[in-house]
CSV table of C-alpha atoms and ligand atoms in Angstrom, one decimal:
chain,number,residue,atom,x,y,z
Q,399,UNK,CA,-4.3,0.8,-1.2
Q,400,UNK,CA,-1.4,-1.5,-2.7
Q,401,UNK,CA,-4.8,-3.8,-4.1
Q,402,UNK,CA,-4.5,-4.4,-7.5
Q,403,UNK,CA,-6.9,-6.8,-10.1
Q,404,UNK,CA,-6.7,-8.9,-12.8
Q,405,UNK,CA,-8.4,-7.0,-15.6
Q,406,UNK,CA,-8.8,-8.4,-19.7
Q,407,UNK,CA,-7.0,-5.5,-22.5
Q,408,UNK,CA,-10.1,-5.1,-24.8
Q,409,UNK,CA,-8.9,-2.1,-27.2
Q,410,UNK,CA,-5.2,-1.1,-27.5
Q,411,UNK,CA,-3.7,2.2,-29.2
Q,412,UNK,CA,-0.1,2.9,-28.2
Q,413,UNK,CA,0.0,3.4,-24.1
Q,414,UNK,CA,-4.0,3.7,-23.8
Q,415,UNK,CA,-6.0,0.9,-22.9
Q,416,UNK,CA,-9.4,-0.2,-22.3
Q,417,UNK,CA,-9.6,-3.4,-20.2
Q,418,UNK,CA,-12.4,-5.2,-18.8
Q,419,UNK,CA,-13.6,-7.5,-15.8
Q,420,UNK,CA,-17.2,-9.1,-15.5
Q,421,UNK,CA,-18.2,-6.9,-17.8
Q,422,UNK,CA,-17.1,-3.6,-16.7
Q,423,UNK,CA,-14.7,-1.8,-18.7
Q,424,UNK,CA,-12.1,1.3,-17.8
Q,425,UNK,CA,-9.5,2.9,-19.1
Q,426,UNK,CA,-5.9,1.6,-18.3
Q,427,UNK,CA,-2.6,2.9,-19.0
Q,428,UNK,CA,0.2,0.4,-20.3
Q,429,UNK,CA,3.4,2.2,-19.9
Q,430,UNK,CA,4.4,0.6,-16.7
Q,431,UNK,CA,4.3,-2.8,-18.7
Q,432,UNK,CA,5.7,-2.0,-21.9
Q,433,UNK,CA,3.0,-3.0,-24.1
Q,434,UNK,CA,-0.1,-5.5,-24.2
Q,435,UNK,CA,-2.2,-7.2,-26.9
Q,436,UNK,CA,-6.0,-7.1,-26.8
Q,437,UNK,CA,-7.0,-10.8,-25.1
Q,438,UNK,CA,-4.1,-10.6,-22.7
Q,439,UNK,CA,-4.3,-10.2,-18.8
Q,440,UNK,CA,-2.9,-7.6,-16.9
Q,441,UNK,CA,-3.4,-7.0,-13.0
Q,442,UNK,CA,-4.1,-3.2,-12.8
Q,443,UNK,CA,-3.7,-0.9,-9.6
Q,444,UNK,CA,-4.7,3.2,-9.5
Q,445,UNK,CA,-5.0,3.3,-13.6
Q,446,UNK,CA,-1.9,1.3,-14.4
Q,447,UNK,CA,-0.8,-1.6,-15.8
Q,448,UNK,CA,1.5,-3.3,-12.8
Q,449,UNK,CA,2.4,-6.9,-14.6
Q,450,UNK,CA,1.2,-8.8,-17.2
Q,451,UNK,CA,-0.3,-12.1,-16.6
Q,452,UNK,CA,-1.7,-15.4,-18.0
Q,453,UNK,CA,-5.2,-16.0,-18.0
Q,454,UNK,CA,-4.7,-19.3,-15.7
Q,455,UNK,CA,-2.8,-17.1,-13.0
Q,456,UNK,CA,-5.9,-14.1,-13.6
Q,457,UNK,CA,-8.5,-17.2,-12.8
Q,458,UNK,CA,-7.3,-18.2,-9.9
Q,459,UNK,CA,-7.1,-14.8,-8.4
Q,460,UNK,CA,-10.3,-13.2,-10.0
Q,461,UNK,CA,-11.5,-17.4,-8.4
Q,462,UNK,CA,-10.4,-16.2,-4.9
Q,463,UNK,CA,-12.0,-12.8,-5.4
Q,464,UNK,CA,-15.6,-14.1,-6.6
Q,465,UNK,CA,-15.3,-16.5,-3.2
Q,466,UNK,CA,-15.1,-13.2,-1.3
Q,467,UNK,CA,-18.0,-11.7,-3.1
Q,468,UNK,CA,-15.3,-8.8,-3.4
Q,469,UNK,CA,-15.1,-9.2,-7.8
Q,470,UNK,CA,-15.7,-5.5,-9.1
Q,471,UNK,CA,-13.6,-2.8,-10.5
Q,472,UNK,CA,-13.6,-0.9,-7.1
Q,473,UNK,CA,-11.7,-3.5,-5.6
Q,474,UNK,CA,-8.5,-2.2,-6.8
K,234,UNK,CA,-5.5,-22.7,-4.4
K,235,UNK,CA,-9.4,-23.5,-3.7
K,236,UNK,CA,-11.0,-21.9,0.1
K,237,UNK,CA,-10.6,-26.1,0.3
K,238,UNK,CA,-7.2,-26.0,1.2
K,239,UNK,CA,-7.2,-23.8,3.7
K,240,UNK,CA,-7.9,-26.9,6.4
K,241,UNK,CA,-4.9,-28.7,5.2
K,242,UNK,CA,-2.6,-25.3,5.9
K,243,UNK,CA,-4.5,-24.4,9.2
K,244,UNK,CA,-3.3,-28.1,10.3
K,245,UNK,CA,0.4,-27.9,8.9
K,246,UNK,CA,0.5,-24.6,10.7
K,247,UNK,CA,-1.0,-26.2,13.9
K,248,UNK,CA,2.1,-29.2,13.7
K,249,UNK,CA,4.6,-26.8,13.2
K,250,UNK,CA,3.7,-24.4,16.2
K,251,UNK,CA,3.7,-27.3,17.9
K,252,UNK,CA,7.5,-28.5,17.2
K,253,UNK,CA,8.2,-25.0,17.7
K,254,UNK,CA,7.1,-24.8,21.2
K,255,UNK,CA,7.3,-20.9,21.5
K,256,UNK,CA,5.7,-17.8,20.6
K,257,UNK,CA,6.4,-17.0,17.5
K,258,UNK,CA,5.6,-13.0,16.0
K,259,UNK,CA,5.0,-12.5,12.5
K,260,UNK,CA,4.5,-8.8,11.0
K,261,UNK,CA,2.4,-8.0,8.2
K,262,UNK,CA,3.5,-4.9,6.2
K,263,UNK,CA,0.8,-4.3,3.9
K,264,UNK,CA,-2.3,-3.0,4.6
K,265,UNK,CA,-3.9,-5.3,2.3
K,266,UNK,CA,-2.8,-8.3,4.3
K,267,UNK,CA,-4.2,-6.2,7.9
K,268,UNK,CA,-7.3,-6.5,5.7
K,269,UNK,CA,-7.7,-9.9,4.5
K,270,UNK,CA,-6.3,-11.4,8.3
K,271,UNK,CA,-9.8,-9.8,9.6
K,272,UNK,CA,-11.5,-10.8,6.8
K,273,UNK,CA,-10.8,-14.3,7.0
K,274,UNK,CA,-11.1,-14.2,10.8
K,275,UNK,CA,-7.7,-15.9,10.2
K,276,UNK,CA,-6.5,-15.0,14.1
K,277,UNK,CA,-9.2,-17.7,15.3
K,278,UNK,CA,-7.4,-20.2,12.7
K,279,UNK,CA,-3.8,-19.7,14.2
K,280,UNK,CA,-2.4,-21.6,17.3
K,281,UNK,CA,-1.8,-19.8,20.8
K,282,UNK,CA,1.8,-19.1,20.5
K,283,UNK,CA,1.5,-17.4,16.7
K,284,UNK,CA,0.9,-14.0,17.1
K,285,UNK,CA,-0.2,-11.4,13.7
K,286,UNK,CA,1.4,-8.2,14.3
K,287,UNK,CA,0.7,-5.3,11.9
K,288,UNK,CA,3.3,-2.9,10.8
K,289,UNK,CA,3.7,-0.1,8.8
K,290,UNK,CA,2.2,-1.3,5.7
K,291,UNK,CA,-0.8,0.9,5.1
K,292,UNK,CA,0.4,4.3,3.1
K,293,UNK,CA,-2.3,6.5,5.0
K,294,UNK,CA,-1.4,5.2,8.3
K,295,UNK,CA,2.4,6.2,8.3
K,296,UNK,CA,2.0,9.3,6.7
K,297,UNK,CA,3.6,12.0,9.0
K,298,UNK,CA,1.5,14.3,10.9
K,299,UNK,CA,3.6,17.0,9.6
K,300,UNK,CA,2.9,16.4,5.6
K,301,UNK,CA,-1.3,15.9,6.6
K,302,UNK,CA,-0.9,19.4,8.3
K,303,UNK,CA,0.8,20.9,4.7
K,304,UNK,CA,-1.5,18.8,2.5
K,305,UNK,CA,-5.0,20.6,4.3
K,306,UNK,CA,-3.0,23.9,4.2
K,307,UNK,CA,-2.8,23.1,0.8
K,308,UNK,CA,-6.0,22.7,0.7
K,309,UNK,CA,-6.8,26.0,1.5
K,310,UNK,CA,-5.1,27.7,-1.3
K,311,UNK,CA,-7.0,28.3,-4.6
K,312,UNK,CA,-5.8,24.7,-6.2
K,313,UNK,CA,-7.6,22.0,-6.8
K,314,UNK,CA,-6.1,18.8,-4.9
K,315,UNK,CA,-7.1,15.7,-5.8
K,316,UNK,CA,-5.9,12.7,-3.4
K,317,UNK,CA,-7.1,8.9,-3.0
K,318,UNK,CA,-10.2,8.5,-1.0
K,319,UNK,CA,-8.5,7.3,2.6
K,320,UNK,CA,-6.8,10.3,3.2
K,321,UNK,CA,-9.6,12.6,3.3
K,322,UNK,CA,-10.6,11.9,6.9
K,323,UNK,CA,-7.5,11.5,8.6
K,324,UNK,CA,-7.7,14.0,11.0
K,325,UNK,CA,-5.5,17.2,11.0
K,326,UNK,CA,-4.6,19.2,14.2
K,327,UNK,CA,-7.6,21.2,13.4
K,328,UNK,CA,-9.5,20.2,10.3
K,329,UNK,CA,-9.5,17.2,7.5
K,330,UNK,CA,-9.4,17.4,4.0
K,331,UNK,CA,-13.0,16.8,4.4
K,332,UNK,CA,-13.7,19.6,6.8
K,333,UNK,CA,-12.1,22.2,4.4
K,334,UNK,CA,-14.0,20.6,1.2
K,335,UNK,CA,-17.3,21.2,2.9
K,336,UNK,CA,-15.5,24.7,4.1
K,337,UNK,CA,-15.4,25.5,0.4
K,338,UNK,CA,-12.2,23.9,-0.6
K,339,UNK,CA,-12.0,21.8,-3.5
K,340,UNK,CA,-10.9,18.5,-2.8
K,341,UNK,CA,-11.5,15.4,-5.1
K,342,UNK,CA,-11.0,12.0,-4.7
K,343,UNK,CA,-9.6,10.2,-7.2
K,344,UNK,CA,-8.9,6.6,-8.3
K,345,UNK,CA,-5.6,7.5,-9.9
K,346,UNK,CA,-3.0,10.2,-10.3
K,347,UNK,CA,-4.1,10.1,-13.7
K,348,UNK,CA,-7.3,11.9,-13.2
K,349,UNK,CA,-5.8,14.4,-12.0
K,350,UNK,CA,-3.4,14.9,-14.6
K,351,UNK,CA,-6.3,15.2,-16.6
K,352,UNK,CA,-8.2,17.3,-14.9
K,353,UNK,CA,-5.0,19.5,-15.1
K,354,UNK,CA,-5.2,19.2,-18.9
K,355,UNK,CA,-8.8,19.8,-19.3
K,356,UNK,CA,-8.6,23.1,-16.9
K,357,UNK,CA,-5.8,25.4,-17.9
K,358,UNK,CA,-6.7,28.2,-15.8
K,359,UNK,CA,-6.7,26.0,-12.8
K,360,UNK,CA,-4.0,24.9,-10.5
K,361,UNK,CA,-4.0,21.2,-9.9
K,362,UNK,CA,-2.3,19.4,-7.2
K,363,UNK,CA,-2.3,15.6,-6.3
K,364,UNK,CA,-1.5,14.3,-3.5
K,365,UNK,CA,0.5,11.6,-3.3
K,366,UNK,CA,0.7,8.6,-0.9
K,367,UNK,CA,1.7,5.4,-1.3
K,368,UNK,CA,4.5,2.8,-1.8
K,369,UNK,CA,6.4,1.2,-4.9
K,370,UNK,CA,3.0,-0.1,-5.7
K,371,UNK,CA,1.9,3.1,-6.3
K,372,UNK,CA,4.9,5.4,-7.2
K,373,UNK,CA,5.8,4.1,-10.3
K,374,UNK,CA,2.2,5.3,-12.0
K,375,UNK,CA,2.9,8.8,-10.1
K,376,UNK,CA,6.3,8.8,-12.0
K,377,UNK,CA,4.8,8.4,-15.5
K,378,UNK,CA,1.8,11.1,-14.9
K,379,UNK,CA,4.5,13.2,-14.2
K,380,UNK,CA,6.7,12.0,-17.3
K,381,UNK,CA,4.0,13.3,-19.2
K,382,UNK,CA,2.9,16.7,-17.2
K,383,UNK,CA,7.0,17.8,-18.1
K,384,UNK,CA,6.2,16.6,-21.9
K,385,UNK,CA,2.9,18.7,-22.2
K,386,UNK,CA,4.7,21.5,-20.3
K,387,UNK,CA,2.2,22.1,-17.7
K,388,UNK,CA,2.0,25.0,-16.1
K,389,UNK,CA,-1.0,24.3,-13.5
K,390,UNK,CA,-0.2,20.6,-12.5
K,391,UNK,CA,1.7,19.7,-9.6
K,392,UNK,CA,2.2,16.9,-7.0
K,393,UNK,CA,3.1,16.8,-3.3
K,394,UNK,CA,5.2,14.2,-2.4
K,395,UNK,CA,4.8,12.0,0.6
K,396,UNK,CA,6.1,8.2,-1.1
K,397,UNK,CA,8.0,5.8,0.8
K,398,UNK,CA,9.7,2.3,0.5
K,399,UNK,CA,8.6,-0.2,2.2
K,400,UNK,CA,12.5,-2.3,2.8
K,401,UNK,CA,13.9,0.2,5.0
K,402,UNK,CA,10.8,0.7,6.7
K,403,UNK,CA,11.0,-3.1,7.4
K,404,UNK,CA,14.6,-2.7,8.7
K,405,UNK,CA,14.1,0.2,11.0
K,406,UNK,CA,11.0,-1.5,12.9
K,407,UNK,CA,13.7,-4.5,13.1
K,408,UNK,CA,16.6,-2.4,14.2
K,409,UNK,CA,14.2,-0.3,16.8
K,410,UNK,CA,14.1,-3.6,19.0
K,411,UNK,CA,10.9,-5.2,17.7
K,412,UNK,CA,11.1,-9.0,18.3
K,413,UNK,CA,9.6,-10.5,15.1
K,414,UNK,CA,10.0,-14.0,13.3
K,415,UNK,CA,9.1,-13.5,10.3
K,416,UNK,CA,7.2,-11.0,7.6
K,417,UNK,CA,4.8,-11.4,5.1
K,418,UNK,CA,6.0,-8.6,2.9
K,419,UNK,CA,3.8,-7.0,0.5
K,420,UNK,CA,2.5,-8.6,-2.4
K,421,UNK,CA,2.0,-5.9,-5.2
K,422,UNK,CA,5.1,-3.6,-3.6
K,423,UNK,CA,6.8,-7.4,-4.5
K,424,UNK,CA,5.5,-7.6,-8.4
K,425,UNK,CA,7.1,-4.1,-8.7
K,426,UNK,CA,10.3,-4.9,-6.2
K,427,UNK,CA,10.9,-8.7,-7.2
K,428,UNK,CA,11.4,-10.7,-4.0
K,429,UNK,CA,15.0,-10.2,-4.1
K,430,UNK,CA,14.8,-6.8,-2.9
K,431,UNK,CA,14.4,-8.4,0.6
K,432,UNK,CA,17.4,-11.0,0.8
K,433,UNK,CA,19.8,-8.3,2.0
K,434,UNK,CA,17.3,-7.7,5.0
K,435,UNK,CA,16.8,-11.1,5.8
K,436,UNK,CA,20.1,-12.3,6.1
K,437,UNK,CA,21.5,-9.5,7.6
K,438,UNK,CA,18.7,-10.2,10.4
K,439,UNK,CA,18.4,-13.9,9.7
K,440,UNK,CA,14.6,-13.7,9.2
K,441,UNK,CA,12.1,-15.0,6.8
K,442,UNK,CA,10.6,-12.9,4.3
K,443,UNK,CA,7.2,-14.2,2.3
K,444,UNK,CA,5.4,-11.9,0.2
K,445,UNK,CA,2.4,-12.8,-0.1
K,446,UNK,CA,-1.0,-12.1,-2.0
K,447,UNK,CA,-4.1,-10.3,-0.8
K,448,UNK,CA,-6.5,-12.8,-0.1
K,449,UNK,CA,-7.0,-14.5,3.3
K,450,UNK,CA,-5.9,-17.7,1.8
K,451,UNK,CA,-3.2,-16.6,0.5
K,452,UNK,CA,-1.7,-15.1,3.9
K,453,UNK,CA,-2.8,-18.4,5.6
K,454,UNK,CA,-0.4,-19.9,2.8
K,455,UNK,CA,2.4,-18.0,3.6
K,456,UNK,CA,2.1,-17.8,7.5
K,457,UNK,CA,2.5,-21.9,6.9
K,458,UNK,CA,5.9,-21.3,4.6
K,459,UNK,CA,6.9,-18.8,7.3
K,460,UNK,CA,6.6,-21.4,10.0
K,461,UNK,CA,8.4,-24.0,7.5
K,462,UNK,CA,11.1,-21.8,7.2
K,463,UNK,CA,11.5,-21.7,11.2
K,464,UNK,CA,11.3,-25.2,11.7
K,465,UNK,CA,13.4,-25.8,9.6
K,466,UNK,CA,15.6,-22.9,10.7
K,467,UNK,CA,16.1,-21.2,7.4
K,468,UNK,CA,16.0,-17.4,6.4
K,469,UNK,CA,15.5,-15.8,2.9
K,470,UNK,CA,12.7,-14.1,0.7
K,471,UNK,CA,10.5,-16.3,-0.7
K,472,UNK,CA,7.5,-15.6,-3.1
K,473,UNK,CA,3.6,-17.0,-1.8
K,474,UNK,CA,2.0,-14.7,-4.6
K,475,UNK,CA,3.9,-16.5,-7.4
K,476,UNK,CA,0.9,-15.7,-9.9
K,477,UNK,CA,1.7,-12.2,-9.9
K,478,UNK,CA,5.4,-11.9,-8.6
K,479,UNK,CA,8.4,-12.6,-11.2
K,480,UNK,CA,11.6,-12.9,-10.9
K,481,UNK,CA,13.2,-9.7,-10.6
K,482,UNK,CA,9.7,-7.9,-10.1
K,483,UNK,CA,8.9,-5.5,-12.8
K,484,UNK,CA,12.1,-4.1,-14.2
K,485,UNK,CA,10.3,-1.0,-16.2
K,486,UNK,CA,8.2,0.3,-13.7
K,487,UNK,CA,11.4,0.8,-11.3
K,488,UNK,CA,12.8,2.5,-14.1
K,489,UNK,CA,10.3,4.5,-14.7
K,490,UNK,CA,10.0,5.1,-10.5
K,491,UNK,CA,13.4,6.0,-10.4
K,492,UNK,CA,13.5,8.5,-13.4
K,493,UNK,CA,11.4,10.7,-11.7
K,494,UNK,CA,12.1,10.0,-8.0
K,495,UNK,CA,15.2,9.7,-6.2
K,496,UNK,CA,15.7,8.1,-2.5
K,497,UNK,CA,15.4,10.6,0.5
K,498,UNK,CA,14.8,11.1,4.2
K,499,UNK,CA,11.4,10.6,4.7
K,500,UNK,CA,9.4,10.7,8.4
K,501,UNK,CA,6.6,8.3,8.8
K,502,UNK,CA,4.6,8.5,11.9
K,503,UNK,CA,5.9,6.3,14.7
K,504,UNK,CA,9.2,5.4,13.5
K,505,UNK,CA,10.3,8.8,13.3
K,506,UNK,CA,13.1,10.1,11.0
K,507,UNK,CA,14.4,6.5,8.1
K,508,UNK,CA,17.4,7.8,6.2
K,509,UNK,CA,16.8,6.9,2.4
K,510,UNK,CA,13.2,5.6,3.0
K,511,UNK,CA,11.6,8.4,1.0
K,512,UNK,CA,10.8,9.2,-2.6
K,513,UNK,CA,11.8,12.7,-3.4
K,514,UNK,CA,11.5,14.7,-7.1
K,515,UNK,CA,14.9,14.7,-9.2
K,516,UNK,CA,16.4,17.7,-10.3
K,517,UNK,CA,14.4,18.6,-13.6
K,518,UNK,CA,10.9,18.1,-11.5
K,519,UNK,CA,11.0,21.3,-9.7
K,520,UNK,CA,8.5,23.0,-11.1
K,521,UNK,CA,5.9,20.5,-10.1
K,522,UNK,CA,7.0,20.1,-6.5
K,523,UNK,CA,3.9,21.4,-4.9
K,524,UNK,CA,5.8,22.1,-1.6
K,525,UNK,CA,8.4,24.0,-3.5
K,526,UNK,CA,5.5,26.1,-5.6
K,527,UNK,CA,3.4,27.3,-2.7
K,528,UNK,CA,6.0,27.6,-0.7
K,529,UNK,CA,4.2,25.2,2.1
K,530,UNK,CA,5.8,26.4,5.2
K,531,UNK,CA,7.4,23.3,7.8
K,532,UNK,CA,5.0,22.9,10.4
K,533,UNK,CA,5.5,21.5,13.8
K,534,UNK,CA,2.8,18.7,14.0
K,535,UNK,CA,2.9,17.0,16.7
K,536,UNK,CA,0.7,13.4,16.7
K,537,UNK,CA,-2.8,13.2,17.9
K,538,UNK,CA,-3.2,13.6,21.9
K,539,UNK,CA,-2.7,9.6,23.6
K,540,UNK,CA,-3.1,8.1,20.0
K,541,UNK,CA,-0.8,4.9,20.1
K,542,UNK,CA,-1.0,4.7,16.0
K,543,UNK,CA,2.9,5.1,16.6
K,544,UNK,CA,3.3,1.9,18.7
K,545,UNK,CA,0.6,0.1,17.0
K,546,UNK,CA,2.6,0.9,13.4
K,547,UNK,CA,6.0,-0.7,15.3
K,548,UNK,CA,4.3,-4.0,16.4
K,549,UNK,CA,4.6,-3.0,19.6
K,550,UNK,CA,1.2,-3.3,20.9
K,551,UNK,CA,-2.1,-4.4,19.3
K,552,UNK,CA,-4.2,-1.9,18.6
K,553,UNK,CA,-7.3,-2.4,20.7
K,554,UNK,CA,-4.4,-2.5,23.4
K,555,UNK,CA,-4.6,1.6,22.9
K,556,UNK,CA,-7.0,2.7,25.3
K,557,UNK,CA,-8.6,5.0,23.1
K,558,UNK,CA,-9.4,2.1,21.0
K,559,UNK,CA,-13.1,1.6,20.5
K,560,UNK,CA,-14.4,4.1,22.9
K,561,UNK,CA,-13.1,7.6,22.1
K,562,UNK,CA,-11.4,6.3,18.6
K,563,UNK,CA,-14.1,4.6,16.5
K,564,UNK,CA,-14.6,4.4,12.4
K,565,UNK,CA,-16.9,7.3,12.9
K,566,UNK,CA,-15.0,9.2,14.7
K,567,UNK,CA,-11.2,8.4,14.0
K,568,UNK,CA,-8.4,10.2,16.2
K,569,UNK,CA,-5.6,8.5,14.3
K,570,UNK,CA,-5.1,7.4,10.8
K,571,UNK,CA,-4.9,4.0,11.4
K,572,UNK,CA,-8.8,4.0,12.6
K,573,UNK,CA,-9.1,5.4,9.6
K,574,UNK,CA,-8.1,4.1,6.3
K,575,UNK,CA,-10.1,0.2,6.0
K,576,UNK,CA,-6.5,-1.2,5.6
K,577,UNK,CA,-5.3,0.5,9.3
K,578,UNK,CA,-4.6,-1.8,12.0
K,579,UNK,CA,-6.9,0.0,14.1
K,580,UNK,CA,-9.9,0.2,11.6
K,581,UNK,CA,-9.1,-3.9,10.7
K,582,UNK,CA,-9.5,-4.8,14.5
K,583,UNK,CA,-12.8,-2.4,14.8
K,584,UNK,CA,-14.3,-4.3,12.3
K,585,UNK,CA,-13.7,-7.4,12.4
K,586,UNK,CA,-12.2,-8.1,15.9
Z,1548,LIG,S1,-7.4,3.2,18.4
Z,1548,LIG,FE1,-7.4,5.3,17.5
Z,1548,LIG,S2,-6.3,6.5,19.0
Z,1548,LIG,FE2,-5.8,4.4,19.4
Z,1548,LIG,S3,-3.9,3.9,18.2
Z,1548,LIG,FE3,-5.7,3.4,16.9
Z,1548,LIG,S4,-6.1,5.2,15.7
Z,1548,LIG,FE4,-4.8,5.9,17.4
């Protein structure tokens, strides 16, 4: 339950995001991080925003994840 | 890290048992960790004398009989409660959440407190409770839907609270006699906590303290730097998941957890009664206190007949040890919570062995 995945902001308006992984997009909310440009990585758990971070550190998570056949939204 | 290295840290965790030359107990307090460890069949990777222990790491699991009982009587009022997807089956003295859905009740699952909130929004004329489980992880996002149900004024929304930390949770199983070596703390209660919330703790009990990520390679990783750290006969908190966890965690979201929440009691099945390991509403947050408005009376819940989820939770026996375990208690049909939720200690073994 304490899962959380490395997801891409796509569209930003104040606290709302939409992020994306492999494709899939959802709705994320940034207020637990403050704020987040669009391009920027986030690792996102029940709907939130729980850290920001950089694309290498998202790669080699999202990396471990494809391994495991385990790479969708649900994950989380 | 590349599923390549894991040879390298399966041997360095090999020579270090080795110089050890005793049994050495390492608890995992994160359900996400229980998961990955059968996963990654990492049990058949460790030496003889280094033994995985679960602990109370999975938020369904230690969630007191007592507050399943008030959630299903919740149930059975005219609200709407919405709760994550594990808790639904975990079994009640007479019912589930599930039961009293297909009894007529209405009982959604959702992904995060903020559907609920919306579904609040979206349905004036219709009470809306959520219920909420979880750890730091988790709270902080409870916190801000509830920032904003007081800012719209609600009137129909409402939360009942069943949150916990995970540190003092930690240091009751220590100071209940469990004989542990180490613990790979959890990794996303760590990006909201920082690793330093765990020094204190691992001092005060000279023990090692890795919090590490989800996957199977990353808890292979930090069973080898817990195993460093006894050889070499140092204590401390030390970070595994360093591409998530920064220094001093996530300052904001504690902020925003602590707002909204203050520390309180809390009872978490198994360990009984933790003084100040509980997340409780602050003054101002009354009125969506779902406990408070329905008046949900205190039931006497005692656990479920010769379940050993209470032992299991402590480290104090593994759970196919419980001789309920795979023959009356299955996935299917679950007596305890831990058989339950994928990331119980009961449910791991089941599955993966
Ligand atoms: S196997 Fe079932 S009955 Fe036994 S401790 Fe686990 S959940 Fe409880």
């Amino acid at each position: 339950m304490c899962l959380a995945v490395p997801v891409q902001v796509v569209w930003v308006e104040g606290d709302q995001a939409t992020v994306a992984l492999e494709g899939n997009t959802r709705t994320a909310n940034l207020s637990l991080v403050g704020d987040a440009a669009v391009g920027e990585w986030v690792l996102l758990h029940a709907g939130f925003a729980i850290e920001k971070i950089t694309p290498e550190e998202a790669e080699e998570t999202l990396g471990l994840l494809r391994e495991a056949g385990d790479l969708s939204l649900e994950t989380e | 890290m590349k599923p390549s290295d894991i040879g390298p840290t399966a041997h360095r965790i090999r020579e270090r048992a080795k110089t050890l030359d005793r049994r050495v107990r390492l608890m995992e307090v994160c359900g996400t960790h229980t998961h990955a460890i059968g996963r990654g069949g990492l049990r058949s990777l460790l030496p003889e004398n280094v033994e995985l222990v679960s602990g109370p790491g999975c938020p369904v699991c230690v969630t007191a009989q007592r507050d399943i009982e008030r959630m299903i009587l919740l149930a059975d009022l005219p609200v709407t409660v919405c709760t994550f997807g594990d808790m639904i089956r975990v079994p009640g003295l007479h019912s589930t959440l599930e039961q009293r859905r297909s009894a007529g009740a209405d009982v959604r699952v959702v992904y995060s407190p903020l559907n609920a909130l919306t579904l609040a929004m979206d349905n004036p004329d219709r009470d809306v409770a959520f219920l909420s489980v979880g750890f730091e992880t988790t709270t902080p996002g409870v916190a801000a839907v509830l920032l904003q149900a007081r800012a719209l004024e609600l009137k129909n929304f409402s939360v009942y609270t069943a949150n916990k930390l995970v540190v003092p949770a930690m240091e009751a199983v220590l100071a209940g006699g469990s004989l542990l070596d180490g613990f790979l703390t959890p990794g996303h209660v760590s990006v909201i906590l920082g690793i330093e919330a765990y020094e204190n703790l691992a001092q005060q009990y000279r023990i090692p303290c890795v919090a590490a990520g989800f996957d199977p390679l990353d808890v292979i990783e930090a069973v080898a730097q817990l195993l460093d750290c006894l050889v070499e006969n140092r204590c401390g908190s030390f970070v595994q998941y360093t591409r998530a966890v920064r220094p001093g965690g996530n300052a904001r979201a504690r902020e925003v957890m602590f707002s909204v929440f203050e520390p309180c009691d809390a009872e978490w099945r198994g360990l009984g009664t933790i003084p100040g390991s509980g997340l409780g509403l602050r003054a101002g947050f009354e009125a969506f206190d779902a406990a408070k408005r329905y008046a949900l009376p205190e039931v006497d819940a005692p656990d479920p007949p010769g379940c050993r989820c209470g032992e299991v939770l402590k480290g104090y026996i593994q759970a196919p040890q419980c001789p309920l375990f795979g023959k009356v208690c299955t996935p299917r049909h679950p007596l305890g919570p831990c058989m339950v939720s994928s990331e119980g200690a009961c449910a791991a073994r089941y599955k993966y062995g």
